[in-house]
Amino acid sequence: MSEKPIGVAVLGLGNVGTEVVRIIENSADDLAARIGAPLELRGVGVRKVAKGRGVSVDLLTDDIEALVSRDDVDIVIELMGPVEPARKAIMAALEKGKSVVTANKALMAQSTGELAQAAEKARVDLYFEAAVAGAIPVIRPLTQSLAGDVVLRVAGIVNGTTNYILSAMSETGADYADALAEAGVLGYAEADPTADVEGYDAAAKAAILASIAFHTRVTADDVYREGMTKVSAADFESAKALGCTIKLLAICERLTTGKGKQRVSARVYPALVPLDHPLASVNGAFNAVFVEAEAAGELMFYGRGAGGAPTASAVMGDVVMAARNRVQGGRGPRESKYAKLPIASIGAIETRYYVSMNVADKPGVLSSVAAEFGKREVSIAEVRQEGMEDESGQRSGARIVVVTHRATDEALSETVAALADHEAVQSINSVLRMEGTSK
């Protein structure tokens, strides 16, 4: 074993940071055996130095710049978030020749190129396994295990908060507001859940996955995003009748045009998923990522995607890799962006659709509604119609659910716009995509 220890600085002492420090201190002998040298904690960067934080006050400092610049620090573990001041701290560490491990998904989705270039220039490692799905190993399989394969599609449930809410709605029949309130009480949802329920968190992760899977730099701004706040209990009832459930999915896909040109699609939205698809059975706060590759076929990675201990597990996996590279004089995989594939617009994406609307209850309405789909060459696979009653028990219209065959998003959007202006359509209740079907 090398006698020279590997010095580590941790930035941030929240749930994940606290767990990382605990592992470093309590598993010192095991870590040293795996790395080939002792791993020593040099300091912990915090906003405010105070006693009673579970770490010796002598290790705490609010001078982040000085900590990451120390000569006895070899690896910087960034667990502060958000984008700033994390970006500044990571750039300073890389420029000083320190390897960096981060769990900062928002930063990696926004600044991967800048950080990767800095790491390349300094010839050090930049690892971020924990930025996508907590303890679930996804980044390393894509960058290493599947490095010799062609990844076709990556689709997954990558946000535990939204999956908990949608699972609760499916299981209990609760509406969105009640399920969100329950998630907040149980600690699954933040006081401000916007980043989760509007899909921003999942979009950042989709950008990272797409960049790695397709060797193309994809940012969060390239990801089409829809939240799940408008999903209703009625949508779940219809989904069950169709043999489906509803999940908020992050989808990254390699698309090939009729002329053989390839493009990349990265998108996040709530979608109907058939009950026999592996992602349909992922419930509660669990995450799962489903990968389809040319040679390997279908793979699924499943587990807890958030929380202090699971995320710390992924962080420490990266730390061990970075430390081994320091001991052995090697480096991990660099950013791969050689393909430089263009980003496909959402309008060009083909999938199936579920459209729910309220219409007047009179003869000829169904045929006139179907005609709007036909005008734009959107083929209808199935139609379900239910009568509606007002408070007095009188029929007040009908609810129609239309399920389409595959069509472009552009054609479907034009159809929905036309239906919204149709004299017989009282309201468009929901427009959801269907994923994981073979039709």
Coordinates of C-alpha atoms in Angstrom, one line a residue, residues 5-398:
P5 CA -2.4 9.5 1.9
I6 CA -5.0 10.9 -0.5
G7 CA -6.3 14.2 0.9
V8 CA -10.0 14.9 0.5
A9 CA -12.0 18.1 1.0
V10 CA -15.8 18.0 1.3
L11 CA -17.9 21.1 0.3
G12 CA -21.3 21.1 2.0
L13 CA -22.5 19.4 5.2
G14 CA -26.1 18.6 4.4
N15 CA -27.6 15.1 4.5
V16 CA -25.3 13.8 1.8
G17 CA -22.2 15.6 3.0
T18 CA -22.7 14.4 6.5
E19 CA -23.0 10.8 5.3
V20 CA -19.9 11.1 3.1
V21 CA -17.9 12.4 6.1
R22 CA -19.2 9.5 8.2
I23 CA -18.2 6.9 5.6
I24 CA -14.7 8.4 5.2
E25 CA -14.1 8.4 8.9
N26 CA -15.8 5.1 9.9
S27 CA -14.6 3.0 6.9
A28 CA -11.0 4.2 6.7
D29 CA -9.4 0.8 6.7
D30 CA -11.7 -0.6 4.0
L31 CA -11.3 2.4 1.8
A32 CA -7.5 2.3 2.1
A33 CA -7.5 -1.3 1.1
R34 CA -9.7 -0.6 -1.9
I35 CA -7.7 2.5 -3.0
G36 CA -4.2 1.4 -2.2
A37 CA -3.6 4.4 0.1
P38 CA -5.2 6.0 3.1
L39 CA -8.0 8.5 2.4
E40 CA -7.8 11.4 4.8
L41 CA -10.3 14.2 5.3
R42 CA -8.5 17.6 5.2
G43 CA -11.5 19.9 5.7
V44 CA -15.2 20.5 5.3
G45 CA -16.4 23.7 3.6
V46 CA -19.6 25.2 5.1
R47 CA -21.5 28.5 5.0
K48 CA -21.1 29.1 8.7
V49 CA -18.6 27.4 11.1
A50 CA -20.4 26.2 14.2
K51 CA -20.1 23.4 16.8
G52 CA -22.5 20.5 17.0
R53 CA -22.5 19.5 13.4
G54 CA -21.1 16.0 13.9
V55 CA -17.7 17.0 12.6
S56 CA -14.7 18.4 14.6
V57 CA -14.9 22.1 14.4
D58 CA -11.2 22.2 13.5
L59 CA -12.2 20.6 10.2
L60 CA -14.8 23.2 9.3
T61 CA -14.1 26.3 7.3
D62 CA -16.1 28.9 5.5
D63 CA -13.2 29.8 3.2
I64 CA -14.0 27.5 0.3
E65 CA -11.4 28.9 -2.0
A66 CA -8.6 28.4 0.5
L67 CA -9.7 24.8 1.2
V68 CA -9.8 23.7 -2.4
S69 CA -6.4 25.3 -3.0
R70 CA -4.5 23.5 -0.2
D71 CA -1.5 21.5 -1.4
D72 CA -2.6 18.5 0.8
V73 CA -6.0 18.2 -1.0
D74 CA -6.1 15.8 -3.9
I75 CA -9.9 15.3 -4.4
V76 CA -12.7 17.8 -3.9
I77 CA -16.2 16.5 -3.2
E78 CA -18.7 19.1 -4.1
L79 CA -22.1 18.7 -2.3
M80 CA -23.2 22.3 -1.8
G81 CA -25.5 23.1 -4.7
P82 CA -27.0 25.0 -6.3
V83 CA -25.2 26.1 -9.5
E84 CA -23.4 28.9 -7.8
P85 CA -21.2 29.0 -5.8
A86 CA -20.6 25.3 -6.7
R87 CA -19.4 26.1 -10.2
K88 CA -16.8 28.6 -9.0
A89 CA -15.5 26.2 -6.3
I90 CA -15.2 23.3 -8.8
M91 CA -13.5 25.4 -11.4
A92 CA -11.0 26.6 -8.8
A93 CA -10.4 23.0 -7.7
L94 CA -9.8 21.8 -11.3
E95 CA -7.5 24.7 -12.1
K96 CA -5.4 23.8 -9.0
G97 CA -5.1 20.2 -10.3
K98 CA -7.6 18.6 -8.0
S99 CA -9.9 15.8 -9.1
V100 CA -13.6 16.6 -8.5
V101 CA -16.6 14.5 -7.5
T102 CA -20.0 16.1 -7.6
A103 CA -23.6 15.3 -7.2
N104 CA -24.8 18.6 -8.6
K105 CA -27.2 17.7 -11.4
A106 CA -28.2 21.3 -12.2
L107 CA -24.6 22.3 -12.6
M108 CA -23.6 19.3 -14.7
A109 CA -26.6 19.8 -17.0
Q110 CA -25.7 23.4 -17.5
S111 CA -21.9 23.5 -17.5
T112 CA -20.6 20.0 -18.4
G113 CA -18.5 21.4 -21.3
E114 CA -16.8 24.1 -19.3
L115 CA -16.0 21.8 -16.4
A116 CA -14.9 18.9 -18.7
Q117 CA -12.5 21.2 -20.5
A118 CA -11.0 22.4 -17.3
A119 CA -10.5 18.8 -16.1
E120 CA -8.9 17.9 -19.4
K121 CA -6.6 20.9 -19.3
A122 CA -5.5 20.0 -15.8
R123 CA -5.4 16.2 -16.6
V124 CA -7.6 15.3 -13.6
D125 CA -10.8 13.5 -13.1
L126 CA -14.4 14.8 -13.0
Y127 CA -16.9 12.3 -11.7
F128 CA -20.7 12.8 -11.3
E129 CA -22.4 9.4 -10.9
A130 CA -24.6 10.7 -8.1
A131 CA -25.9 13.6 -10.2
V132 CA -28.5 11.4 -12.0
A133 CA -30.1 8.7 -9.8
G134 CA -28.5 8.6 -6.4
A135 CA -27.2 5.1 -5.6
I136 CA -28.4 3.6 -8.9
P137 CA -25.3 3.1 -11.1
V138 CA -26.1 4.6 -14.5
I139 CA -23.3 6.9 -15.5
R140 CA -20.6 4.3 -15.2
P141 CA -22.4 1.6 -17.1
L142 CA -23.0 4.1 -20.0
T143 CA -19.4 5.4 -20.0
Q144 CA -17.7 2.1 -19.4
S145 CA -19.7 -1.1 -19.6
L146 CA -21.5 0.0 -22.8
A147 CA -18.6 2.0 -24.3
G148 CA -18.3 -0.5 -27.1
D149 CA -22.0 -0.6 -27.9
V150 CA -24.5 1.8 -29.5
V151 CA -27.1 3.1 -27.1
L152 CA -30.4 3.6 -28.8
R153 CA -32.7 4.8 -25.9
V154 CA -32.6 5.7 -22.3
A155 CA -35.9 6.2 -20.5
G156 CA -36.5 6.4 -16.8
I157 CA -38.1 7.6 -13.7
V158 CA -35.5 9.8 -12.2
N159 CA -37.3 11.9 -9.6
G160 CA -38.6 10.2 -6.4
T161 CA -40.9 13.0 -5.4
T162 CA -43.0 12.9 -8.6
N163 CA -43.0 9.1 -8.6
Y164 CA -44.3 9.0 -5.1
I165 CA -47.1 11.5 -5.9
L166 CA -48.1 9.6 -9.1
S167 CA -47.9 6.3 -7.3
A168 CA -50.2 7.6 -4.5
M169 CA -52.7 8.9 -7.1
S170 CA -52.7 5.5 -8.8
E171 CA -53.1 3.5 -5.6
T172 CA -55.6 5.6 -3.7
G173 CA -57.5 7.6 -6.3
A174 CA -56.4 10.8 -4.7
D175 CA -56.2 14.0 -6.8
Y176 CA -52.9 15.7 -7.4
A177 CA -53.2 18.3 -4.6
D178 CA -53.9 15.8 -1.9
A179 CA -51.1 13.5 -3.0
L180 CA -48.7 16.4 -3.1
A181 CA -49.8 17.4 0.4
E182 CA -49.2 13.9 1.7
A183 CA -45.7 13.8 0.1
G184 CA -44.9 17.0 1.8
V185 CA -45.9 15.7 5.2
L186 CA -43.8 12.6 4.7
G187 CA -40.8 14.6 3.7
Y188 CA -40.8 13.5 0.0
A189 CA -41.7 16.9 -1.3
E190 CA -39.9 20.2 -0.6
A191 CA -41.8 23.2 0.7
D192 CA -41.5 24.6 -2.9
P193 CA -41.8 21.5 -5.1
T194 CA -41.6 23.3 -8.4
A195 CA -38.3 21.9 -9.5
D196 CA -39.7 18.4 -9.1
V197 CA -43.3 18.6 -10.2
E198 CA -42.6 20.9 -13.2
G199 CA -39.9 18.5 -14.5
Y200 CA -36.8 20.8 -14.1
D201 CA -35.0 18.2 -11.9
A202 CA -35.7 15.4 -14.4
A203 CA -34.8 17.6 -17.3
A204 CA -31.3 18.3 -15.8
K205 CA -30.8 14.5 -15.4
A206 CA -32.0 13.8 -18.9
A207 CA -29.5 16.3 -20.3
I208 CA -26.7 14.4 -18.5
L209 CA -27.9 11.0 -19.7
A210 CA -28.3 12.1 -23.3
S211 CA -24.9 13.7 -23.4
I212 CA -23.2 10.5 -22.2
A213 CA -25.4 8.0 -24.1
F214 CA -25.1 9.8 -27.5
H215 CA -21.6 11.4 -27.3
T216 CA -23.2 14.8 -27.9
R217 CA -23.2 17.8 -25.6
V218 CA -26.8 18.3 -24.4
T219 CA -27.8 21.0 -21.9
A220 CA -31.0 21.3 -19.8
D221 CA -32.1 24.0 -22.3
D222 CA -32.2 21.4 -25.1
V223 CA -34.6 19.2 -23.1
Y224 CA -38.3 19.5 -23.9
R225 CA -40.1 19.6 -20.5
E226 CA -43.7 19.3 -19.3
G227 CA -44.7 19.0 -15.6
M228 CA -47.2 16.7 -14.1
T229 CA -49.4 19.1 -12.1
K230 CA -52.3 18.7 -14.5
V231 CA -52.6 14.9 -14.2
S232 CA -55.9 14.1 -12.7
A233 CA -57.6 11.2 -10.9
A234 CA -59.8 10.8 -14.0
D235 CA -56.7 10.3 -16.1
F236 CA -55.6 7.4 -13.9
E237 CA -59.1 5.9 -14.2
S238 CA -58.8 6.0 -18.0
A239 CA -55.2 4.8 -17.9
K240 CA -56.3 1.7 -15.9
A241 CA -59.1 1.0 -18.3
L242 CA -56.4 1.1 -21.0
G243 CA -54.1 -1.3 -19.1
C244 CA -51.7 1.5 -18.2
T245 CA -50.4 3.7 -15.4
I246 CA -48.9 7.2 -15.5
K247 CA -45.3 8.1 -14.8
L248 CA -43.2 11.2 -15.2
L249 CA -40.5 10.0 -17.7
A250 CA -37.2 11.3 -18.8
I251 CA -36.6 10.0 -22.3
C252 CA -33.3 10.3 -24.3
E253 CA -33.4 8.8 -27.8
R254 CA -31.2 8.3 -30.8
L255 CA -33.4 9.0 -33.9
T256 CA -32.6 8.1 -37.5
T257 CA -34.3 10.0 -40.3
G258 CA -35.4 8.3 -43.6
K259 CA -32.2 9.6 -45.2
G260 CA -30.1 7.9 -42.5
K261 CA -29.2 11.1 -40.6
Q262 CA -29.1 10.8 -36.8
R263 CA -30.5 13.2 -34.2
V264 CA -30.9 13.3 -30.5
S265 CA -34.2 13.8 -28.6
A266 CA -34.3 14.5 -24.9
R267 CA -37.6 15.2 -23.3
V268 CA -39.5 15.0 -19.9
Y269 CA -43.2 14.6 -19.5
P270 CA -45.9 12.5 -17.8
A271 CA -46.9 9.6 -20.0
L272 CA -49.1 6.5 -20.0
V273 CA -47.0 3.3 -19.6
P274 CA -48.4 -0.2 -20.1
L275 CA -48.7 -2.2 -17.0
D276 CA -46.5 -4.9 -18.4
H277 CA -43.6 -2.5 -19.0
P278 CA -40.8 -2.7 -16.4
L279 CA -41.1 1.0 -15.5
A280 CA -44.8 0.6 -14.6
S281 CA -44.0 -1.4 -11.5
V282 CA -41.5 1.2 -10.1
N283 CA -43.5 2.8 -7.3
G284 CA -43.1 5.1 -4.3
A285 CA -39.9 7.2 -4.2
F286 CA -37.9 4.6 -6.2
N287 CA -36.2 5.4 -9.4
A288 CA -35.4 3.3 -12.4
V289 CA -33.5 3.8 -15.7
F290 CA -34.3 1.6 -18.7
V291 CA -31.5 1.4 -21.4
E292 CA -31.8 -0.1 -24.9
A293 CA -28.6 -0.8 -26.7
E294 CA -27.9 -2.3 -30.1
A295 CA -25.9 -5.3 -28.9
A296 CA -26.7 -5.5 -25.2
G297 CA -30.5 -5.2 -25.7
E298 CA -32.6 -4.1 -22.8
L299 CA -31.2 -3.3 -19.3
M300 CA -32.8 -1.8 -16.3
F301 CA -31.2 -0.1 -13.3
Y302 CA -33.5 0.2 -10.2
G303 CA -33.1 1.5 -6.7
R304 CA -33.4 4.6 -4.4
G305 CA -32.6 7.7 -6.4
A306 CA -32.3 10.1 -3.6
G307 CA -31.6 10.5 0.1
G308 CA -28.4 11.1 2.1
A309 CA -27.2 7.5 2.4
P310 CA -28.0 6.3 -1.2
T311 CA -26.5 9.4 -2.8
A312 CA -23.4 9.2 -0.5
S313 CA -22.9 5.6 -1.7
A314 CA -22.7 6.9 -5.3
V315 CA -20.4 9.7 -4.3
M316 CA -18.0 7.4 -2.5
G317 CA -17.9 5.1 -5.5
D318 CA -16.6 8.0 -7.5
V319 CA -14.2 9.0 -4.7
V320 CA -12.6 5.6 -4.7
M321 CA -12.2 5.6 -8.5
A322 CA -10.6 9.1 -8.4
A323 CA -8.4 8.1 -5.6
R324 CA -7.2 4.9 -7.3
N325 CA -6.4 6.9 -10.4
R326 CA -4.2 9.2 -8.2
V327 CA -2.4 6.3 -6.7
Q328 CA -1.9 4.5 -10.0
G329 CA -1.2 7.5 -12.1
G330 CA -4.2 7.0 -14.4
R331 CA -7.4 8.9 -15.3
G332 CA -11.1 8.0 -15.8
P333 CA -13.1 8.5 -18.9
R334 CA -13.1 12.0 -20.4
E335 CA -16.1 13.8 -21.9
S336 CA -17.1 12.2 -25.2
K337 CA -18.8 14.6 -27.6
Y338 CA -17.4 13.4 -30.9
A339 CA -20.8 12.6 -32.5
K340 CA -22.1 16.2 -32.2
L341 CA -25.6 15.1 -33.2
P342 CA -28.2 17.8 -33.7
I343 CA -31.1 18.1 -31.3
A344 CA -34.5 17.1 -32.7
S345 CA -37.4 19.4 -32.1
I346 CA -40.3 18.1 -30.1
G347 CA -42.6 18.6 -33.1
A348 CA -40.7 15.9 -35.0
I349 CA -41.0 13.3 -32.3
E350 CA -43.4 10.4 -33.0
T351 CA -45.4 8.7 -30.2
R352 CA -48.9 7.7 -29.3
Y353 CA -51.3 10.0 -27.5
Y354 CA -54.2 10.0 -25.1
V355 CA -56.6 13.0 -25.4
S356 CA -59.4 13.5 -23.0
M357 CA -62.1 16.1 -23.7
N358 CA -65.7 17.1 -22.7
V359 CA -68.1 17.5 -25.6
A360 CA -71.7 18.3 -26.2
D361 CA -73.9 15.2 -25.9
K362 CA -75.6 15.2 -29.3
P363 CA -75.6 13.2 -32.5
G364 CA -72.6 13.6 -34.9
V365 CA -70.2 14.9 -32.3
L366 CA -68.0 11.8 -32.3
S367 CA -67.6 11.8 -36.0
S368 CA -66.8 15.5 -36.2
V369 CA -64.2 15.1 -33.5
A370 CA -62.7 12.1 -35.3
A371 CA -62.6 14.2 -38.5
E372 CA -60.2 16.7 -36.9
F373 CA -57.8 13.9 -36.2
G374 CA -58.2 12.6 -39.8
K375 CA -57.5 16.0 -41.4
R376 CA -54.0 15.9 -39.9
E377 CA -53.4 12.2 -40.6
V378 CA -53.5 11.3 -36.9
S379 CA -54.9 7.7 -36.8
I380 CA -57.2 6.8 -34.0
A381 CA -56.7 3.5 -32.3
E382 CA -59.4 3.6 -29.7
V383 CA -62.3 5.8 -28.5
R384 CA -64.0 5.7 -25.1
Q385 CA -67.1 7.7 -24.3
E386 CA -68.8 8.4 -21.0
G387 CA -71.9 10.4 -20.2
M388 CA -71.7 13.2 -17.7
E389 CA -74.3 14.6 -15.3
D390 CA -74.7 18.0 -13.6
E391 CA -75.4 18.6 -10.0
S392 CA -79.1 17.9 -10.6
G393 CA -78.5 14.6 -12.2
Q394 CA -79.3 15.8 -15.7
R395 CA -77.0 14.8 -18.6
S396 CA -74.7 17.7 -19.4
G397 CA -72.4 16.3 -22.0
A398 CA -70.0 13.5 -22.6

